[in-house]
Amino acid sequence: MYVAVKGGEAAIANAHRLLADRRRGDRSLPAIGIDQIVAQLVLAVDRVMAEASLYDRTLAALAVRQSRGDMIEAIFLLRAYRTTLPRFGYSKPIDTAHMKIERRVSATYKDLPGGQLLGPTFDYTHRLLDPSLLTDEAVAEPMLRDAEIGRVMRVSEILAQEGLIEGDGEMPEDHEIGDLTREPMEFPMSRDLRLQALARGDEGFLLALGYSTQRGYGRNHPFTGEIRIGEVEVEFNVPELGFAVSLGTIQVTECQMVNQFKGSSKAPPQFTRGYGLVFGQSERKAMSMSLVDRALRAEELGEDITAPAQDAEFVISHSDNVHSTGFVEHLKLPHYVDFQAELDLVRRMRNEFEANRVSGDDTTKEVGTMKRGKAE
C-alpha cells in the first residue's frame, strides 16, 4: 500500500506540472494577463462572479486563467476562496431605481419615462465572424450621452398605477431574510431563498428551464417588462455610527418579467411578476432566472404544478453547477472495491440466468412435443 500511495503522489504531482504547462501554452506567445481578462473577457468574468456569489473582478479573472477558461472550474475556485472570507454583516438592499444605467430596454412599452437605452449588446449584430478581430485593429470611440442622475421609473410602476400588476413581493414584517450559504437547504423554501439559489444557479440549466416554460411545460406567457444594466451603490449600516456608509458601487443586471394571471378566489385578474438580478452584465441569466422564479410561484398563485420548472425541489436541487459537478465528476475517482462487488453480483446473476434458461428451454420443448402429439 505504501508503494502505491507514493506512486500515486508522484503521478498527481506530474499531472499538476502538465496542467501548468498546458495552461501556459506556447512559450513564444506572451502570457495573458489578469488585466486583459478583466477588460476584454468581461462577460466570462461576470458569470464567474455571479455564480460564485463573490463580486471581485480581479479574483474572478484569476480563476478564469487558472481554470484555462473552464467556467465551472473557475466558479468552483472562487466559491472555495469565498468560504475563507470573514462575514462582517449584511448590506442594505440595493436600490436599482437609482441605478446609473448603461443599458435599459423594455418589450412592453416603446416610449418609456427615461427612454430606452440599447447599450452594449449583441442583439443587433449579424452573428458573423469578424476577421478584423484576428488582428489588433483600432476601435472607434462610442457615442455617449450625458449621464442622467436621479430615479428612473420601472415599467412595473406604470402598471401598478392602474392596479394591473401584483405588489412588489412584500414580505411579512417578522420575516427574517435567509442566507443560503450559511443555512442547510430545506423544502419548502421561501422566495427569498429561492432567488438566492437561482442567482448562483447555472446559467445553462436555468436557460433550459426558462425555455421549457415557453414551450408549454408550465407556460405563463411572459413579457419582458424591463431589463436594466448599470451600477448601484452598496451601503452598510454601522451600528456604532448610527447610519449607513457607502462601500462603493457594483454592476448588476436586473430583469422583471410581466406574466399573465387569470386570477383566483383571492386575487383579481392581473399581471404577475418574475424577477432576476445577478452580478455584472448577464441579461440571459437574469431573464432565465425571472422566468423560473415566476414558474416556481405556481403553488403560491394557486396554479397546477405540471412541469419541472414549477417544482422547487427539482429546480433548486439541480441548479447549482458546483454541486452537480461534484456528483458527476466523482465518478472518475477509484471505485475498485464497489465495482468488484458489482462484477461478482452480475456474474452470479448471469449464471443463474443461464441455468434457468437451459431449464426453461427443455420444458418448452417437451410442452411443444406434447401439443403436436395431441394435434396429430
Short mmCIF file of C-alpha atoms in Angstrom, two decimals:
data_model
loop_
_atom_site.label_atom_id
_atom_site.label_comp_id
_atom_site.label_asym_id
_atom_site.label_seq_id
_atom_site.Cartn_x
_atom_site.Cartn_y
_atom_site.Cartn_z
CA MET A 1 0.00 0.00 0.00
CA TYR A 2 2.85 2.38 0.82
CA VAL A 3 4.39 1.88 -2.63
CA ALA A 4 1.01 2.51 -4.29
CA VAL A 5 0.46 5.70 -2.33
CA LYS A 6 3.90 7.04 -3.18
CA GLY A 7 3.36 6.13 -6.82
CA GLY A 8 0.01 7.90 -6.79
CA GLU A 9 1.54 11.03 -5.27
CA ALA A 10 4.19 11.15 -7.97
CA ALA A 11 1.57 10.77 -10.71
CA ILE A 12 -0.54 13.57 -9.22
CA ALA A 13 2.47 15.87 -8.97
CA ASN A 14 3.29 15.19 -12.61
CA ALA A 15 -0.33 15.83 -13.58
CA HIS A 16 -0.10 19.23 -11.86
CA ARG A 17 3.06 20.09 -13.77
CA LEU A 18 1.46 19.02 -17.04
CA LEU A 19 -1.61 21.14 -16.25
CA ALA A 20 0.59 24.17 -15.61
CA ASP A 21 2.38 23.54 -18.91
CA ARG A 22 -0.88 23.33 -20.84
CA ARG A 23 -2.18 26.44 -19.08
CA ARG A 24 0.86 28.45 -20.16
CA GLY A 25 0.68 27.17 -23.75
CA ASP A 26 3.08 28.26 -26.47
CA ARG A 27 6.05 29.98 -24.78
CA SER A 28 6.67 32.05 -27.91
CA LEU A 29 3.40 33.92 -27.23
CA PRO A 30 3.02 36.47 -24.43
CA ALA A 31 1.19 35.18 -21.37
CA ILE A 32 -2.34 36.51 -20.98
CA GLY A 33 -2.61 38.95 -18.11
CA ILE A 34 -5.29 39.27 -15.44
CA ASP A 35 -5.91 42.87 -16.52
CA GLN A 36 -6.56 41.66 -20.08
CA ILE A 37 -9.10 39.11 -18.90
CA VAL A 38 -10.86 41.73 -16.73
CA ALA A 39 -11.01 44.24 -19.57
CA GLN A 40 -11.65 42.01 -22.60
CA LEU A 41 -13.36 38.85 -21.33
CA VAL A 42 -15.69 40.76 -19.06
CA LEU A 43 -18.78 38.62 -19.67
CA ALA A 44 -16.89 35.48 -18.64
CA VAL A 45 -15.65 37.28 -15.54
CA ASP A 46 -19.17 38.47 -14.73
CA ARG A 47 -20.60 34.96 -14.98
CA VAL A 48 -17.94 33.60 -12.63
CA MET A 49 -18.66 36.35 -10.10
CA ALA A 50 -22.42 35.78 -10.30
CA GLU A 51 -22.39 32.01 -9.88
CA ALA A 52 -19.65 32.10 -7.24
CA SER A 53 -21.54 34.78 -5.24
CA LEU A 54 -18.43 36.95 -4.90
CA TYR A 55 -18.05 40.37 -6.53
CA ASP A 56 -14.35 40.76 -7.31
CA ARG A 57 -13.33 41.05 -10.95
CA THR A 58 -9.62 40.51 -10.33
CA LEU A 59 -10.17 37.27 -8.42
CA ALA A 60 -12.74 36.08 -10.96
CA ALA A 61 -10.25 36.76 -13.78
CA LEU A 62 -7.59 34.85 -11.85
CA ALA A 63 -10.00 31.91 -11.56
CA VAL A 64 -10.71 32.04 -15.31
CA ARG A 65 -6.98 31.99 -16.07
CA GLN A 66 -6.21 29.26 -13.54
CA SER A 67 -9.02 27.06 -14.89
CA ARG A 68 -7.86 27.51 -18.52
CA GLY A 69 -11.25 29.01 -19.35
CA ASP A 70 -13.33 26.22 -17.79
CA MET A 71 -16.15 28.33 -16.39
CA ILE A 72 -17.49 25.84 -13.85
CA GLU A 73 -13.99 25.11 -12.56
CA ALA A 74 -13.44 28.87 -12.24
CA ILE A 75 -16.71 29.23 -10.31
CA PHE A 76 -15.65 26.36 -8.05
CA LEU A 77 -12.30 28.04 -7.35
CA LEU A 78 -13.87 31.38 -6.49
CA ARG A 79 -16.52 29.80 -4.26
CA ALA A 80 -13.83 27.89 -2.39
CA TYR A 81 -11.97 31.16 -1.80
CA ARG A 82 -15.20 32.83 -0.68
CA THR A 83 -15.55 30.36 2.18
CA THR A 84 -12.30 31.69 3.70
CA LEU A 85 -13.56 35.27 3.98
CA PRO A 86 -14.89 36.72 7.26
CA ARG A 87 -18.51 37.87 7.43
CA PHE A 88 -18.96 41.32 8.95
CA GLY A 89 -22.67 41.72 8.33
CA TYR A 90 -25.27 42.36 5.65
CA SER A 91 -25.58 45.39 3.41
CA LYS A 92 -28.78 47.32 2.91
CA PRO A 93 -30.93 46.26 -0.07
CA ILE A 94 -29.63 47.91 -3.22
CA ASP A 95 -31.94 50.41 -4.89
CA THR A 96 -31.98 49.65 -8.61
CA ALA A 97 -34.36 52.55 -9.25
CA HIS A 98 -31.37 54.82 -8.63
CA MET A 99 -29.08 52.78 -10.85
CA LYS A 100 -26.54 54.55 -13.04
CA ILE A 101 -27.92 52.92 -16.16
CA GLU A 102 -25.77 51.66 -19.04
CA ARG A 103 -28.50 49.63 -20.76
CA ARG A 104 -32.27 49.70 -20.34
CA VAL A 105 -34.83 48.10 -22.65
CA SER A 106 -38.46 47.08 -22.44
CA ALA A 107 -40.55 44.87 -24.71
CA THR A 108 -43.84 46.17 -23.29
CA TYR A 109 -43.68 49.95 -23.87
CA LYS A 110 -41.99 51.69 -26.77
CA ASP A 111 -41.83 55.09 -25.09
CA LEU A 112 -40.63 54.84 -21.52
CA PRO A 113 -40.11 57.58 -18.95
CA GLY A 114 -36.35 57.98 -19.14
CA GLY A 115 -36.21 56.37 -22.60
CA GLN A 116 -34.84 53.12 -23.94
CA LEU A 117 -31.06 52.75 -23.93
CA LEU A 118 -29.58 49.97 -26.06
CA GLY A 119 -26.10 50.00 -24.55
CA PRO A 120 -23.52 47.30 -25.38
CA THR A 121 -25.45 44.34 -26.78
CA PHE A 122 -25.16 41.53 -29.31
CA ASP A 123 -28.88 41.87 -30.13
CA TYR A 124 -28.35 43.76 -33.38
CA THR A 125 -25.18 42.11 -34.61
CA HIS A 126 -25.33 39.74 -37.60
CA ARG A 127 -23.65 36.82 -35.77
CA LEU A 128 -20.97 36.62 -38.46
CA LEU A 129 -17.33 36.03 -37.59
CA ASP A 130 -15.38 39.28 -37.79
CA PRO A 131 -11.95 38.71 -39.43
CA SER A 132 -10.76 42.11 -38.24
CA LEU A 133 -10.56 40.67 -34.71
CA LEU A 134 -7.74 38.40 -35.85
CA THR A 135 -5.54 41.47 -35.56
CA ASP A 136 -5.47 44.35 -33.14
CA GLU A 137 -7.22 46.92 -35.31
CA ALA A 138 -8.20 50.29 -33.93
CA VAL A 139 -11.72 50.54 -32.49
CA ALA A 140 -13.79 53.69 -32.90
CA GLU A 141 -14.80 55.56 -29.77
CA PRO A 142 -18.51 55.10 -28.91
CA MET A 143 -21.00 57.95 -28.87
CA LEU A 144 -22.03 58.78 -25.32
CA ARG A 145 -24.80 60.93 -23.97
CA ASP A 146 -24.73 62.90 -20.76
CA ALA A 147 -25.44 60.87 -17.66
CA GLU A 148 -28.84 61.37 -16.10
CA ILE A 149 -28.91 61.48 -12.33
CA GLY A 150 -31.97 60.55 -10.34
CA ARG A 151 -34.63 57.92 -10.05
CA VAL A 152 -35.74 56.06 -13.20
CA MET A 153 -39.29 54.72 -13.07
CA ARG A 154 -39.79 51.00 -13.64
CA VAL A 155 -42.30 49.54 -16.09
CA SER A 156 -43.96 47.70 -13.22
CA GLU A 157 -44.72 51.07 -11.57
CA ILE A 158 -46.59 52.18 -14.70
CA LEU A 159 -48.82 49.11 -14.49
CA ALA A 160 -49.18 49.49 -10.74
CA GLN A 161 -50.71 52.95 -11.20
CA GLU A 162 -53.75 51.23 -12.72
CA GLY A 163 -53.68 48.32 -10.31
CA LEU A 164 -52.89 45.92 -13.16
CA ILE A 165 -49.95 44.15 -11.52
CA GLU A 166 -49.43 42.46 -8.18
CA GLY A 167 -47.41 44.07 -5.40
CA ASP A 168 -43.65 44.09 -5.41
CA GLY A 169 -43.01 40.98 -3.34
CA GLU A 170 -43.57 42.41 0.12
CA MET A 171 -42.63 40.04 2.96
CA PRO A 172 -44.22 39.87 6.42
CA GLU A 173 -42.69 42.31 8.91
CA ASP A 174 -41.41 39.48 11.12
CA HIS A 175 -39.79 37.61 8.21
CA GLU A 176 -36.03 37.22 8.53
CA ILE A 177 -34.19 37.05 5.22
CA GLY A 178 -32.40 33.73 4.97
CA ASP A 179 -28.84 33.05 3.85
CA LEU A 180 -28.47 30.01 1.63
CA THR A 181 -24.68 30.00 2.07
CA ARG A 182 -24.89 29.62 5.84
CA GLU A 183 -28.01 27.55 6.44
CA PRO A 184 -28.83 23.98 5.37
CA MET A 185 -31.21 23.80 2.42
CA GLU A 186 -34.75 22.78 3.35
CA PHE A 187 -38.03 22.49 1.47
CA PRO A 188 -40.49 24.11 1.17
CA MET A 189 -38.28 27.14 0.56
CA SER A 190 -39.33 30.79 0.83
CA ARG A 191 -38.99 33.00 -2.23
CA ASP A 192 -36.03 34.98 -0.87
CA LEU A 193 -34.00 31.77 -0.55
CA ARG A 194 -35.17 30.54 -3.94
CA LEU A 195 -33.98 33.76 -5.54
CA GLN A 196 -30.60 33.39 -3.83
CA ALA A 197 -30.28 29.87 -5.23
CA LEU A 198 -31.33 30.98 -8.71
CA ALA A 199 -28.88 33.91 -8.67
CA ARG A 200 -25.97 31.47 -8.20
CA GLY A 201 -27.51 28.73 -10.33
CA ASP A 202 -26.03 27.51 -13.58
CA GLU A 203 -26.93 29.80 -16.48
CA GLY A 204 -27.37 26.96 -18.97
CA PHE A 205 -29.63 24.96 -16.66
CA LEU A 206 -31.84 27.96 -15.91
CA LEU A 207 -31.92 28.89 -19.60
CA ALA A 208 -33.19 25.41 -20.47
CA LEU A 209 -35.85 25.54 -17.75
CA GLY A 210 -36.93 29.05 -18.79
CA TYR A 211 -37.19 27.86 -22.38
CA SER A 212 -39.27 24.88 -21.28
CA THR A 213 -41.87 27.20 -19.72
CA GLN A 214 -42.29 28.91 -23.09
CA ARG A 215 -42.80 25.57 -24.86
CA GLY A 216 -45.80 24.58 -22.76
CA TYR A 217 -44.19 22.99 -19.71
CA GLY A 218 -45.67 25.33 -17.12
CA ARG A 219 -46.47 28.07 -19.60
CA ASN A 220 -47.18 31.52 -18.19
CA HIS A 221 -46.87 33.75 -21.32
CA PRO A 222 -44.17 36.22 -20.26
CA PHE A 223 -43.34 39.71 -21.49
CA THR A 224 -40.01 41.35 -20.73
CA GLY A 225 -41.19 44.26 -18.65
CA GLU A 226 -37.73 45.68 -18.31
CA ILE A 227 -34.04 44.81 -18.37
CA ARG A 228 -31.60 47.27 -16.91
CA ILE A 229 -27.84 47.06 -16.51
CA GLY A 230 -25.79 49.55 -14.56
CA GLU A 231 -24.05 50.47 -11.35
CA VAL A 232 -25.73 50.65 -7.97
CA GLU A 233 -24.41 51.83 -4.64
CA VAL A 234 -23.89 49.34 -1.82
CA GLU A 235 -24.47 50.70 1.68
CA PHE A 236 -23.71 49.14 5.04
CA ASN A 237 -25.31 50.01 8.37
CA VAL A 238 -22.66 50.64 11.02
CA PRO A 239 -24.24 50.30 14.47
CA GLU A 240 -21.51 52.37 16.13
CA LEU A 241 -22.22 55.30 13.80
CA GLY A 242 -25.99 55.00 13.70
CA PHE A 243 -26.19 55.48 9.93
CA ALA A 244 -25.26 53.75 6.70
CA VAL A 245 -21.97 54.27 4.89
CA SER A 246 -21.27 53.63 1.22
CA LEU A 247 -18.97 50.72 0.43
CA GLY A 248 -18.77 51.55 -3.28
CA THR A 249 -20.66 50.54 -6.40
CA ILE A 250 -21.23 47.26 -8.19
CA GLN A 251 -22.59 46.46 -11.64
CA VAL A 252 -25.76 44.37 -11.77
CA THR A 253 -28.30 43.17 -14.32
CA GLU A 254 -31.96 43.28 -13.32
CA CYS A 255 -34.91 41.77 -15.17
CA GLN A 256 -38.61 41.94 -14.42
CA MET A 257 -40.90 39.67 -16.39
CA VAL A 258 -44.59 40.54 -16.67
CA ASN A 259 -46.81 37.47 -16.82
CA GLN A 260 -50.49 36.88 -17.40
CA PHE A 261 -52.63 35.69 -14.49
CA LYS A 262 -56.31 34.91 -14.81
CA GLY A 263 -56.93 35.48 -11.13
CA SER A 264 -58.17 33.29 -8.31
CA SER A 265 -60.70 33.34 -5.48
CA LYS A 266 -58.33 35.61 -3.55
CA ALA A 267 -56.88 37.80 -6.33
CA PRO A 268 -58.39 39.56 -9.35
CA PRO A 269 -57.07 39.08 -12.89
CA GLN A 270 -53.80 40.96 -13.10
CA PHE A 271 -50.22 40.68 -14.24
CA THR A 272 -47.75 38.83 -12.02
CA ARG A 273 -44.01 39.19 -11.71
CA GLY A 274 -40.92 37.11 -12.27
CA TYR A 275 -37.68 38.58 -11.01
CA GLY A 276 -33.99 38.14 -11.75
CA LEU A 277 -30.90 40.01 -10.55
CA VAL A 278 -27.26 38.97 -10.98
CA PHE A 279 -23.78 40.46 -10.70
CA GLY A 280 -22.30 42.11 -13.78
CA GLN A 281 -23.72 42.13 -17.31
CA SER A 282 -25.62 38.87 -17.71
CA GLU A 283 -29.07 39.51 -19.10
CA ARG A 284 -29.56 35.98 -20.46
CA LYS A 285 -29.09 34.68 -16.92
CA ALA A 286 -31.32 37.38 -15.40
CA MET A 287 -34.08 36.67 -17.94
CA SER A 288 -33.87 32.91 -17.35
CA MET A 289 -33.91 33.48 -13.61
CA SER A 290 -37.03 35.63 -13.81
CA LEU A 291 -38.84 33.04 -15.94
CA VAL A 292 -38.04 30.27 -13.49
CA ASP A 293 -38.85 32.46 -10.49
CA ARG A 294 -42.35 33.00 -11.89
CA ALA A 295 -42.77 29.30 -12.64
CA LEU A 296 -41.80 28.41 -9.06
CA ARG A 297 -44.59 30.63 -7.74
CA ALA A 298 -47.24 28.27 -9.14
CA GLU A 299 -48.35 26.94 -5.75
CA GLU A 300 -48.42 30.44 -4.24
CA LEU A 301 -50.70 31.62 -7.06
CA GLY A 302 -52.96 28.57 -6.94
CA GLU A 303 -51.78 27.09 -10.25
CA ASP A 304 -51.42 23.41 -11.04
CA ILE A 305 -47.85 22.08 -10.80
CA THR A 306 -47.40 20.11 -14.01
CA ALA A 307 -43.85 20.84 -15.19
CA PRO A 308 -40.24 20.52 -13.92
CA ALA A 309 -39.74 24.31 -13.83
CA GLN A 310 -42.59 24.56 -11.29
CA ASP A 311 -41.09 22.00 -8.91
CA ALA A 312 -38.93 23.92 -6.42
CA GLU A 313 -37.15 20.87 -5.04
CA PHE A 314 -36.24 19.66 -8.54
CA VAL A 315 -35.07 23.09 -9.73
CA ILE A 316 -33.11 24.21 -6.67
CA SER A 317 -31.55 20.81 -6.01
CA HIS A 318 -30.13 20.60 -9.54
CA SER A 319 -29.40 24.22 -10.47
CA ASP A 320 -26.05 24.51 -8.66
CA ASN A 321 -23.29 23.67 -11.13
CA VAL A 322 -20.63 23.22 -8.45
CA HIS A 323 -22.72 20.62 -6.62
CA SER A 324 -23.68 18.99 -9.92
CA THR A 325 -20.04 18.83 -11.00
CA GLY A 326 -19.04 17.18 -7.74
CA PHE A 327 -21.62 14.42 -8.14
CA VAL A 328 -20.83 13.79 -11.79
CA GLU A 329 -17.04 14.07 -11.66
CA HIS A 330 -16.68 11.90 -8.55
CA LEU A 331 -17.37 9.03 -10.93
CA LYS A 332 -13.77 9.49 -12.17
CA LEU A 333 -12.39 8.58 -8.74
CA PRO A 334 -11.43 4.98 -7.88
CA HIS A 335 -14.40 2.68 -7.30
CA TYR A 336 -12.44 -0.55 -7.49
CA VAL A 337 -14.00 -2.25 -4.47
CA ASP A 338 -17.54 -1.24 -5.38
CA PHE A 339 -17.07 -2.36 -8.97
CA GLN A 340 -15.63 -5.73 -7.97
CA ALA A 341 -18.70 -6.31 -5.79
CA GLU A 342 -20.97 -5.34 -8.70
CA LEU A 343 -18.95 -7.54 -11.04
CA ASP A 344 -19.31 -10.54 -8.75
CA LEU A 345 -23.05 -9.90 -8.42
CA VAL A 346 -23.57 -9.66 -12.19
CA ARG A 347 -21.58 -12.89 -12.73
CA ARG A 348 -23.73 -14.77 -10.21
CA MET A 349 -26.93 -13.34 -11.69
CA ARG A 350 -25.75 -14.30 -15.18
CA ASN A 351 -25.00 -17.87 -14.08
CA GLU A 352 -28.48 -18.14 -12.56
CA PHE A 353 -30.00 -16.71 -15.72
CA GLU A 354 -28.16 -19.22 -17.92
CA ALA A 355 -29.19 -22.09 -15.66
CA ASN A 356 -32.85 -21.03 -15.71
CA ARG A 357 -32.80 -20.52 -19.46
CA VAL A 358 -31.49 -24.05 -20.11
CA SER A 359 -34.12 -25.48 -17.82
CA GLY A 360 -36.82 -23.32 -19.43
CA ASP A 361 -35.79 -24.37 -22.97
CA ASP A 362 -36.11 -28.09 -22.10
CA THR A 363 -39.55 -27.58 -20.59
CA THR A 364 -40.69 -25.58 -23.61
CA LYS A 365 -39.51 -28.35 -25.96
CA GLU A 366 -41.37 -31.05 -24.03
CA VAL A 367 -44.57 -28.99 -23.91
CA GLY A 368 -44.32 -28.34 -27.66
CA THR A 369 -43.93 -32.07 -28.41
CA MET A 370 -46.95 -32.91 -26.30
CA LYS A 371 -49.08 -30.35 -28.11
CA ARG A 372 -48.02 -31.65 -31.52
CA GLY A 373 -48.84 -35.18 -30.41
CA LYS A 374 -52.35 -34.17 -29.41
CA ALA A 375 -52.85 -32.35 -32.66
CA GLU A 376 -51.80 -35.42 -34.62
#
